PDB file of C-alpha atoms and ligand atoms in Angstrom:
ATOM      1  CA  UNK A   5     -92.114  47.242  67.494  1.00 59.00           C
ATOM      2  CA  UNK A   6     -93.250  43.678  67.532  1.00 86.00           C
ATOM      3  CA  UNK A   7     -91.847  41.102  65.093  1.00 97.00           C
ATOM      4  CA  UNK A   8     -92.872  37.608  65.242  1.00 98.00           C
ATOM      5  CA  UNK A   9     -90.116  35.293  66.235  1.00 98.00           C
ATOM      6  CA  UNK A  10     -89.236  32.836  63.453  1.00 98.00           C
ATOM      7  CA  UNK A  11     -87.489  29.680  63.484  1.00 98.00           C
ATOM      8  CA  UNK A  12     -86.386  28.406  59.768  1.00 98.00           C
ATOM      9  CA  UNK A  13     -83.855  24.841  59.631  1.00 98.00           C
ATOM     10  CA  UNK A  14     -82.345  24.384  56.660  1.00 98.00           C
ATOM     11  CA  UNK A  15     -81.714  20.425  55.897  1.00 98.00           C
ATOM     12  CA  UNK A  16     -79.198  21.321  52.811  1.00 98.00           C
ATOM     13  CA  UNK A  17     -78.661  18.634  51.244  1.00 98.00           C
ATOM     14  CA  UNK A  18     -79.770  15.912  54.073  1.00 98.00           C
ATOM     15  CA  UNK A  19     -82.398  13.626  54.162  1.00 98.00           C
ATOM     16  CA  UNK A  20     -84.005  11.138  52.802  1.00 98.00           C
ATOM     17  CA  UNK A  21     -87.949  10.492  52.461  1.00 98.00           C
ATOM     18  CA  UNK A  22     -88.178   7.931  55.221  1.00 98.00           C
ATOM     19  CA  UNK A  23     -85.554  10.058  57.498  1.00 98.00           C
ATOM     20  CA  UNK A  24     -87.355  13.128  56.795  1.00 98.00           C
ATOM     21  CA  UNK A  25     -90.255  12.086  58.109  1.00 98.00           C
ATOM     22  CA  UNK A  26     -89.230  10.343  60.775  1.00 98.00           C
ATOM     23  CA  UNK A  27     -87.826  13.313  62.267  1.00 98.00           C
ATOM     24  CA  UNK A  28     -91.057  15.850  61.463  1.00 98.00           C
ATOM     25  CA  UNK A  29     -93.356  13.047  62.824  1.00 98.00           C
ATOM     26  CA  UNK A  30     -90.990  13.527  65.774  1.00 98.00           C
ATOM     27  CA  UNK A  31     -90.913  17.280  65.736  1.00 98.00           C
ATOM     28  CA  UNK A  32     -95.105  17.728  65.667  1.00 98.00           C
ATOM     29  CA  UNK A  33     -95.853  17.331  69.255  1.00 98.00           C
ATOM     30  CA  UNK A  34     -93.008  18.922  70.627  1.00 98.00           C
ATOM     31  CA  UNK A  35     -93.546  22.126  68.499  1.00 98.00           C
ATOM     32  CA  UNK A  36     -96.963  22.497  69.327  1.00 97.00           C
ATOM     33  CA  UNK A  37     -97.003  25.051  71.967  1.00 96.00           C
ATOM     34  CA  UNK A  38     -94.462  26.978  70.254  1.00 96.00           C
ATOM     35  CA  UNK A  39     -95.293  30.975  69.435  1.00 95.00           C
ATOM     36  CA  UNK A  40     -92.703  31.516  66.724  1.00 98.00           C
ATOM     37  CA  UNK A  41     -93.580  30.699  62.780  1.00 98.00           C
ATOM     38  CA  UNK A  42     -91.845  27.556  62.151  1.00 98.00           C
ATOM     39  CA  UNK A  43     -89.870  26.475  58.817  1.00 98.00           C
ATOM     40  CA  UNK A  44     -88.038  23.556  57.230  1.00 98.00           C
ATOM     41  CA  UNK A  45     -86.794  24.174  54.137  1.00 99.00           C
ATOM     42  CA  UNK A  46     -85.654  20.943  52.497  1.00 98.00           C
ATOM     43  CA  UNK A  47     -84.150  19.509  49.526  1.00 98.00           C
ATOM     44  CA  UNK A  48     -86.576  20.104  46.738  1.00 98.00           C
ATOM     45  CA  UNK A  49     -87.520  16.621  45.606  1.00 98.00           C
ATOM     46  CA  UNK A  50     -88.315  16.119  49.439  1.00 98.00           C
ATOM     47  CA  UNK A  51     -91.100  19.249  49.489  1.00 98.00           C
ATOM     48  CA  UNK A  52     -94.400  17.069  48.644  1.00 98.00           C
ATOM     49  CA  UNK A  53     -93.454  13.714  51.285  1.00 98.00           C
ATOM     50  CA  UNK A  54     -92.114  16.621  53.645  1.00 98.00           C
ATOM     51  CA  UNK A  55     -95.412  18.763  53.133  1.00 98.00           C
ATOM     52  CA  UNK A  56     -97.491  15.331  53.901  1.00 98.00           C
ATOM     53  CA  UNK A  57     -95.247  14.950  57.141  1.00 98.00           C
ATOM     54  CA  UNK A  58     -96.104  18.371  58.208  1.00 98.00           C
ATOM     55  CA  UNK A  59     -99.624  18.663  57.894  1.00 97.00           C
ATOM     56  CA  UNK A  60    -101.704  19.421  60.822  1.00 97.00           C
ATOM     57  CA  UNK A  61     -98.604  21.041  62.306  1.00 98.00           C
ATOM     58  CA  UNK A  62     -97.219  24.676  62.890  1.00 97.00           C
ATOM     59  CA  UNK A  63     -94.288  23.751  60.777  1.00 98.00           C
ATOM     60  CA  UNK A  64     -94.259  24.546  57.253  1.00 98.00           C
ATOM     61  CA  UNK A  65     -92.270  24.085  54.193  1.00 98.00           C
ATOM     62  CA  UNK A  66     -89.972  25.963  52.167  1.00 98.00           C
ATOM     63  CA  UNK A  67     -87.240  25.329  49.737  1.00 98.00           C
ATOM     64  CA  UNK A  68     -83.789  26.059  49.642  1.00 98.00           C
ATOM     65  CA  UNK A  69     -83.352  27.876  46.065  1.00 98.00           C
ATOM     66  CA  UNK A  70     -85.659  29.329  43.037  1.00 98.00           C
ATOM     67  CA  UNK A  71     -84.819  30.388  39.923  1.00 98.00           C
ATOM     68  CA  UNK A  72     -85.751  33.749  38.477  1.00 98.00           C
ATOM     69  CA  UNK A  73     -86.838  32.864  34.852  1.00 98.00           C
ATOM     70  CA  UNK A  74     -91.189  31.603  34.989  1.00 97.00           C
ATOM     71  CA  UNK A  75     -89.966  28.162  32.813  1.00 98.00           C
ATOM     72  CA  UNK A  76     -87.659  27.562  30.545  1.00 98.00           C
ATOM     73  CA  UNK A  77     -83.992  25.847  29.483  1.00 98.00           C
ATOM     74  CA  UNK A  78     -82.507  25.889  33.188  1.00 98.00           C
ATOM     75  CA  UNK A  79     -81.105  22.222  33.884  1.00 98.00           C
ATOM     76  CA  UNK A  80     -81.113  21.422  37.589  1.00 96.00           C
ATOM     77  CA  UNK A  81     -83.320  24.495  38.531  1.00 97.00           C
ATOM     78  CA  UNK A  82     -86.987  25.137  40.159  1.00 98.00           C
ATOM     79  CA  UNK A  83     -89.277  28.092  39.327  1.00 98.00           C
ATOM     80  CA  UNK A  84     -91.534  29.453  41.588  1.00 98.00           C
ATOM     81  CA  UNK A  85     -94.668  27.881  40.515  1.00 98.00           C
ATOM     82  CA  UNK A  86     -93.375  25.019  41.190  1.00 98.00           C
ATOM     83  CA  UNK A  87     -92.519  25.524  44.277  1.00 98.00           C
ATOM     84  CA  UNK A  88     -96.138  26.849  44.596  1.00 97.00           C
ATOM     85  CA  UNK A  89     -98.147  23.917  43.385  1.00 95.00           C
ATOM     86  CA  UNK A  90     -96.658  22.365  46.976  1.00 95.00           C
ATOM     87  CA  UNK A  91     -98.127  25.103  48.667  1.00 96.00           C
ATOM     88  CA  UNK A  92     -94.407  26.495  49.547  1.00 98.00           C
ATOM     89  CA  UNK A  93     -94.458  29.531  51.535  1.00 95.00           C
ATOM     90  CA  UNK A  94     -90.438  30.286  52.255  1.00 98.00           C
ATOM     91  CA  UNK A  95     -87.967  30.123  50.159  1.00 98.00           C
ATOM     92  CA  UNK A  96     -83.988  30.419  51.206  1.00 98.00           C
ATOM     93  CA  UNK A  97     -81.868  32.383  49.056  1.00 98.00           C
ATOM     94  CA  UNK A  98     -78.611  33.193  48.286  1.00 98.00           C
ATOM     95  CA  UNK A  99     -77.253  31.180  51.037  1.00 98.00           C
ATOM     96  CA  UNK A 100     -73.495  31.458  51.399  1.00 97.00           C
ATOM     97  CA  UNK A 101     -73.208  27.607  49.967  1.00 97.00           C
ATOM     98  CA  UNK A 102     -75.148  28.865  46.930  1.00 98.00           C
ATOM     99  CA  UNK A 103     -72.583  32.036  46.683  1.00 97.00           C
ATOM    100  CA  UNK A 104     -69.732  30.338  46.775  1.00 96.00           C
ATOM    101  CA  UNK A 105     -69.890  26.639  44.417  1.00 97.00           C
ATOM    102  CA  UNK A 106     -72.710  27.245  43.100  1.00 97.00           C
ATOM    103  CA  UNK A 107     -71.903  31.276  41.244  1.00 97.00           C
ATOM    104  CA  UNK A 108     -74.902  32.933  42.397  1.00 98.00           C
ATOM    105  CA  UNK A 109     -73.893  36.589  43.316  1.00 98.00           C
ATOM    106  CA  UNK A 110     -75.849  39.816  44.734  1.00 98.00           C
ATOM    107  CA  UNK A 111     -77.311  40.081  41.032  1.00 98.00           C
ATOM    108  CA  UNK A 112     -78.747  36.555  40.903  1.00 98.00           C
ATOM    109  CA  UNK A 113     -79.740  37.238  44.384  1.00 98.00           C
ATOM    110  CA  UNK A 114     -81.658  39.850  43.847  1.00 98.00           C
ATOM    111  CA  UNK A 115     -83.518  38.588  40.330  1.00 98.00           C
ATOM    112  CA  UNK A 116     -83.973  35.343  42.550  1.00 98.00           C
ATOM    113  CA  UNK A 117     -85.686  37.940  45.388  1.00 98.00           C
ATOM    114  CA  UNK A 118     -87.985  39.758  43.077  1.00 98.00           C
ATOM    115  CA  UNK A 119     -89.421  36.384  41.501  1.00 98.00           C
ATOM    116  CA  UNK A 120     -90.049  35.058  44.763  1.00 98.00           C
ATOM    117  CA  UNK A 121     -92.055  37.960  45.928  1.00 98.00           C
ATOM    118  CA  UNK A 122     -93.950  38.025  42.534  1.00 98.00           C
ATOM    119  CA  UNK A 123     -95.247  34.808  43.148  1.00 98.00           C
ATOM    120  CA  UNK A 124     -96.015  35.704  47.033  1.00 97.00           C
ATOM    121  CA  UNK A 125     -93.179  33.333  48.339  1.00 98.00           C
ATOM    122  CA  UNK A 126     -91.313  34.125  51.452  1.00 98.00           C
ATOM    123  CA  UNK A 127     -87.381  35.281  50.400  1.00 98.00           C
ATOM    124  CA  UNK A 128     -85.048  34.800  53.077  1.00 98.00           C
ATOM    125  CA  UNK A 129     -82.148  36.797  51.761  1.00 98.00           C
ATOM    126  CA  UNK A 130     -79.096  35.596  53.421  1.00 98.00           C
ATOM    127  CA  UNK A 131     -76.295  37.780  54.028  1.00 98.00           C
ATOM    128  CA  UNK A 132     -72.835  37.359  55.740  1.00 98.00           C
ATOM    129  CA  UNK A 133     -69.346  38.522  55.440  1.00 97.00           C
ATOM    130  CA  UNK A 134     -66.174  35.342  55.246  1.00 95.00           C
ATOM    131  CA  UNK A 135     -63.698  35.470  57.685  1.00 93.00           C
ATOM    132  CA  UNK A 136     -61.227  37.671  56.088  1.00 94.00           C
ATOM    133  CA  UNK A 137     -63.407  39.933  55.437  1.00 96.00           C
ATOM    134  CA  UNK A 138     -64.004  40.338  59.006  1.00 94.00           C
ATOM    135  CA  UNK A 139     -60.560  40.076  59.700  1.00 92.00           C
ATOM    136  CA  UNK A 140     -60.085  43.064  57.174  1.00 96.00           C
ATOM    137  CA  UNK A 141     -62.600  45.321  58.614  1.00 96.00           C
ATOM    138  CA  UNK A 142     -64.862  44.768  55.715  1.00 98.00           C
ATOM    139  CA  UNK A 143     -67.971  43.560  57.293  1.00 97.00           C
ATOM    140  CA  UNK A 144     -70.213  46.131  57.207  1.00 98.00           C
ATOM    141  CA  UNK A 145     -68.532  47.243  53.277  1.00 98.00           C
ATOM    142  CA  UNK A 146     -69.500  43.342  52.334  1.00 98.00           C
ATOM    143  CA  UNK A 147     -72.946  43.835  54.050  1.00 98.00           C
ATOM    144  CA  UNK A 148     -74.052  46.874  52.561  1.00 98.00           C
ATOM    145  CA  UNK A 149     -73.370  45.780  49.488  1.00 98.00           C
ATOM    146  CA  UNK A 150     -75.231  42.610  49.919  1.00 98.00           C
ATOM    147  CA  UNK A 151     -77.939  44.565  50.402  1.00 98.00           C
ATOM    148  CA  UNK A 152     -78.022  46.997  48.509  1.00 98.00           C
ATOM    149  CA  UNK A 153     -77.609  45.230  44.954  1.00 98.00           C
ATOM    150  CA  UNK A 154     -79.170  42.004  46.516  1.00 98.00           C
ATOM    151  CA  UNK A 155     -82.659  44.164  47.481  1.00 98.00           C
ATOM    152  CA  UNK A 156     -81.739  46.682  44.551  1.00 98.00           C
ATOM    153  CA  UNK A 157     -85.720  47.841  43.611  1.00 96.00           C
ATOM    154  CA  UNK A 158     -87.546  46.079  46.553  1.00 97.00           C
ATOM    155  CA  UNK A 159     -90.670  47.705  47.029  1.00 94.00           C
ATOM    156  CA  UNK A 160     -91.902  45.877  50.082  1.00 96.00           C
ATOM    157  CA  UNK A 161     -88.870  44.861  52.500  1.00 98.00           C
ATOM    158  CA  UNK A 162     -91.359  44.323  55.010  1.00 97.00           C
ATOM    159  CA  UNK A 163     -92.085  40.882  53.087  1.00 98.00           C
ATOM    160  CA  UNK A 164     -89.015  39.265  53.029  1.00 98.00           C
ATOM    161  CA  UNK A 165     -86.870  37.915  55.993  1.00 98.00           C
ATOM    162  CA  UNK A 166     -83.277  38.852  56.303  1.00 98.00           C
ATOM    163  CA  UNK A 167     -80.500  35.962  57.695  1.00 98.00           C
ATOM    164  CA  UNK A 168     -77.429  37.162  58.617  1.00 98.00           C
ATOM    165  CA  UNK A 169     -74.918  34.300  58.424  1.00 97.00           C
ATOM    166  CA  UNK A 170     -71.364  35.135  58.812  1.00 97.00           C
ATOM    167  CA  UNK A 171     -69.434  32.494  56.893  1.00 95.00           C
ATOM    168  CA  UNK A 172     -67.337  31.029  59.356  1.00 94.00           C
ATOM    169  CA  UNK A 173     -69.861  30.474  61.835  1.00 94.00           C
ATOM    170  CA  UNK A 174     -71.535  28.070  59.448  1.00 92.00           C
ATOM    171  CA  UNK A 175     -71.240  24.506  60.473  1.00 89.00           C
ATOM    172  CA  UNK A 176     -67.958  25.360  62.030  1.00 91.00           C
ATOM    173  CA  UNK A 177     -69.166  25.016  65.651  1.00 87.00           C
ATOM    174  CA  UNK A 178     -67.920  28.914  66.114  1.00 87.00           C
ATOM    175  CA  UNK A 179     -71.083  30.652  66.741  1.00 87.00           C
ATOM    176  CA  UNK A 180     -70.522  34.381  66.799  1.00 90.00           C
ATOM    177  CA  UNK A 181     -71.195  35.750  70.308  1.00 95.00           C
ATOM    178  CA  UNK A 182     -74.365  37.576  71.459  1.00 97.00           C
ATOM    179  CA  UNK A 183     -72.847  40.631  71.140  1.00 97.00           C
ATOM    180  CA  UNK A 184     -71.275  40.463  67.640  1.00 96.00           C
ATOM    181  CA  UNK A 185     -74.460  38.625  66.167  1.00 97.00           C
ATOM    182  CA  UNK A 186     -76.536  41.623  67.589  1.00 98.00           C
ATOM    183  CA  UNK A 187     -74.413  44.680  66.832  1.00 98.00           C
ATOM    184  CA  UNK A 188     -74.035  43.423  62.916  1.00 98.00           C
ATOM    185  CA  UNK A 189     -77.861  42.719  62.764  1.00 98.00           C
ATOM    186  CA  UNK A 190     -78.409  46.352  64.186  1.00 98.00           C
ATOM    187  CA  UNK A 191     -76.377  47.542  61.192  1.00 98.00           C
ATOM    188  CA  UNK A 192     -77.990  45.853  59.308  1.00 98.00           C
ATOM    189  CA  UNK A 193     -81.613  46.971  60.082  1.00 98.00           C
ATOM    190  CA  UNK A 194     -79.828  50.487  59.923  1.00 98.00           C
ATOM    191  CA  UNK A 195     -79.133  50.261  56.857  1.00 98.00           C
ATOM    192  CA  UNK A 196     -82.527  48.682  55.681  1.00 98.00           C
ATOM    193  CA  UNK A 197     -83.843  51.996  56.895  1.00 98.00           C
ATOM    194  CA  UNK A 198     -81.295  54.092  55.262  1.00 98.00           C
ATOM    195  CA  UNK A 199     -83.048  52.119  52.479  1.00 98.00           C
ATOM    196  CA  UNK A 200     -86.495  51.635  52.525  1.00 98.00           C
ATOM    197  CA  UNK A 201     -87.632  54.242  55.630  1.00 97.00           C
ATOM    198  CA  UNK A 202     -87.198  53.501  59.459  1.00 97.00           C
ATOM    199  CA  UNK A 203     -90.733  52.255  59.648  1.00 97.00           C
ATOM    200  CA  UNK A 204     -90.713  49.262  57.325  1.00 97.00           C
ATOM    201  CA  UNK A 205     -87.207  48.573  58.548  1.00 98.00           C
ATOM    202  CA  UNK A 206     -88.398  47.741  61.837  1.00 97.00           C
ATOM    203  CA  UNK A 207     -90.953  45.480  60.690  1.00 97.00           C
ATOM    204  CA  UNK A 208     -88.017  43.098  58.801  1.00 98.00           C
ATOM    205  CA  UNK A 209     -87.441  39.960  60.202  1.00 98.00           C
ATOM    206  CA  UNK A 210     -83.860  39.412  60.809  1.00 98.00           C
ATOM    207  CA  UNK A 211     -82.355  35.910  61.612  1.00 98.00           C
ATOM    208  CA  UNK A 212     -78.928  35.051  62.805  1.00 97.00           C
ATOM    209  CA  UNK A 213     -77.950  31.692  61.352  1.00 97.00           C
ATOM    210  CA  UNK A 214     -74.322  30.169  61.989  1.00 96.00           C
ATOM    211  CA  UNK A 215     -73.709  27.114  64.468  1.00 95.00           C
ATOM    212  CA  UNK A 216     -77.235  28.079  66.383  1.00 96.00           C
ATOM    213  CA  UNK A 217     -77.828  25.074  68.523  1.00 96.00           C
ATOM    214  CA  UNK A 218     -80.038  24.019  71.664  1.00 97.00           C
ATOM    215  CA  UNK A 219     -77.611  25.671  74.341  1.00 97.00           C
ATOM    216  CA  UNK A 220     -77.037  29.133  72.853  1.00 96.00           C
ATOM    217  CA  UNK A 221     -79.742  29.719  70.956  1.00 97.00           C
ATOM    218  CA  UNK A 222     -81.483  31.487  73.905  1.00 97.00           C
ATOM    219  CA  UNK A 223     -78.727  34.577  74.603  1.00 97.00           C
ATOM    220  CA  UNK A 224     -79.026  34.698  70.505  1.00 97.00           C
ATOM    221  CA  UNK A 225     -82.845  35.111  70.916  1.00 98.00           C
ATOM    222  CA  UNK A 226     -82.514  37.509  74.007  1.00 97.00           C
ATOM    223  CA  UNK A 227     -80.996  40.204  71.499  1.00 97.00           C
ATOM    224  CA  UNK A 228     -82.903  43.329  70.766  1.00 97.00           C
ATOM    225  CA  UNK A 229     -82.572  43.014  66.869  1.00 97.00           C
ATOM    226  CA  UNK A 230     -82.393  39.050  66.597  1.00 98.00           C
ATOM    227  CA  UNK A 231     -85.999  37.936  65.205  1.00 98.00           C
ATOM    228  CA  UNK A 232     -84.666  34.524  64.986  1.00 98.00           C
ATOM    229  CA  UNK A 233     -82.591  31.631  63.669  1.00 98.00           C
ATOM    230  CA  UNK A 234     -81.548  30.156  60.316  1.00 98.00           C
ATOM    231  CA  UNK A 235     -80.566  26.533  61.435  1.00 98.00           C
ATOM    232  CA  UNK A 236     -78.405  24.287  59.344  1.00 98.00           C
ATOM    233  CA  UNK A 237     -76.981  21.042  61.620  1.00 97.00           C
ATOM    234  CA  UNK A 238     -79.468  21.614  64.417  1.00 98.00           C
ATOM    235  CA  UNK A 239     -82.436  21.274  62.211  1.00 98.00           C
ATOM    236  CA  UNK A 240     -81.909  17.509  61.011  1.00 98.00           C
ATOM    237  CA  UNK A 241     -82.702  16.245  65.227  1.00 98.00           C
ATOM    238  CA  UNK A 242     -84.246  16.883  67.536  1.00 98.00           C
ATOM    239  CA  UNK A 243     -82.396  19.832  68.952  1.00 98.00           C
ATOM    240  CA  UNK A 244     -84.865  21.834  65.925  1.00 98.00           C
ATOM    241  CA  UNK A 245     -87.551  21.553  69.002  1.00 98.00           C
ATOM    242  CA  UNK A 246     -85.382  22.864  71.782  1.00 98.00           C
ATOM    243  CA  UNK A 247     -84.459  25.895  69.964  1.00 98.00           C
ATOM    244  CA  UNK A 248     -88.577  26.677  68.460  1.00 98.00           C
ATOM    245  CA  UNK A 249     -89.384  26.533  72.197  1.00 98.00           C
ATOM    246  CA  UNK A 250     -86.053  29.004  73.293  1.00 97.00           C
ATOM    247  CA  UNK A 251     -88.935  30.682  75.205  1.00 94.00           C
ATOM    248  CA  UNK A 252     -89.494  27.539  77.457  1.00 91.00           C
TER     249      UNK A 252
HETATM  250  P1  LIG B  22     -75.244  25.609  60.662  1.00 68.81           P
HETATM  251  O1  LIG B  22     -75.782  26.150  59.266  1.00 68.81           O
HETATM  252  O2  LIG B  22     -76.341  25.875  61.669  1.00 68.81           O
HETATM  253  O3  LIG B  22     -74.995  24.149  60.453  1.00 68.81           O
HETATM  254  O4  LIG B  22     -74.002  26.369  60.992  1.00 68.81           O
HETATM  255  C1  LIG B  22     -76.535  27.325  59.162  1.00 68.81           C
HETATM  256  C2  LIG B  22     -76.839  27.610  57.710  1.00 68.81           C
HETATM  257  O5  LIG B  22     -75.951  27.404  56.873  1.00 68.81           O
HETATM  258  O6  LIG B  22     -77.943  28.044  57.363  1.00 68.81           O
END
């Protein structure tokens, strides 16, 4: 079963308009031979300069949040045509940061999802469990349940990508190991298919995101069920190149 590889950074709340595109202008040549889809997903008010830095290029741009409602009283949020009048094709949601200051939950997730994919945007779900709930033996509880309400009446997994980010890997330095990162993403994809039928379960993309940098990102990549990488610190230098080219 082939998946294409995808790299996605995620600038959170980083950049400005001349840094930004400083660093793509950078990025261009170096990600040119690359084989894996390519994504930045940027702070929203960056998307049109960031879009203008990008063109010509294999990287494209996606945001880092979308609301569910089409317009409407929502201070502070985006809809999705918005998003689409930039020609946004990815869209990051319920990221761990979002969960926990900003209250979005597996219901907010999942209205988020299903207004993405109305409006033929790229939702990459993320999912992860916090460190007690490792410590607890909860992980794969927290996980199904991230999925299950998050995707809760999905009709075409196949179109949205999956990160799992386990919460204290993120910008903690502590990257889960090879092992762990590939055993939880198995579960994962086995319980996509428990879901939504072995077949389109093995046509998800599934990222691991969490500390992924220019040295391990290859062992990460090696796994069976890894598709990819959500990149948070990595993806504001130059490092973003070394890990699109893992292959090299
Ligand atoms: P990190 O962030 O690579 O800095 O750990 C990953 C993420 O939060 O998406």
């Amino acid at each position: 079963m082939s998946r294409k590889p995808f790299i996605a950074g995620n600038w959170k709340m980083n950049m400005t308009v001349a840094e930004g595109t400083k660093l793509i202008t950078e990025l261009k040549p170096l990600v040119k031979e690359a084989k894996c889809d390519i994504a930045l997903c940027v702070p929203a008010i960056l998307i049109p300069a960031m879009t203008k830095a990008a063109k010509g290029s294999k990287i494209k741009i996606g945001a880092q949040n979308v609301h569910w409602a089409e317009a409407g009283a929502y201070t502070g949020e985006i809809s999705a045509d918005m998003l689409k009048d930039y020609g946004v094709k990815y869209v990051i949601i319920g990221h761990s940061e979002r969960r926990q200051y900003f209250g979005d939950t597996n219901d907010t997730v999942n209205l988020r999802t299903i207004k993405a994919l109305e409006n033929e945007l790229t939702p990459i779900v993320c999912v992860g469990e916090t460190l007690e709930e490792r410590e607890a033996g909860k992980t794969e509880d927290v996980l199904a349940r991230q999925l299950e309400f998050g995707l809760f009446g999905i009709e075409d997994v196949k179109k949205i990508v999956i990160a799992y980010e386990p919460v204290w890997a993120i910008g903690t330095g502590k990257t889960a190991t090879d092992e762990q990162a590939q055993e939880t993403i198995a579960f994962i994809r086995k319980r996509l298919s428990k879901m939504f039928g072995l077949k389109d379960a093995n046509r998800v993309r599934i990222l691991y995101g969490g500390s992924m940098n220019a040295k391990n990102c290859k062992g990460l990549m090696a796994q069976h069920d890894i598709d990819g990488g959500l990149i948070g610190g990595a993806s504001l230098k130059l490092d973003f190149a070394t890990i699109v080219n893992y292959d090299k």
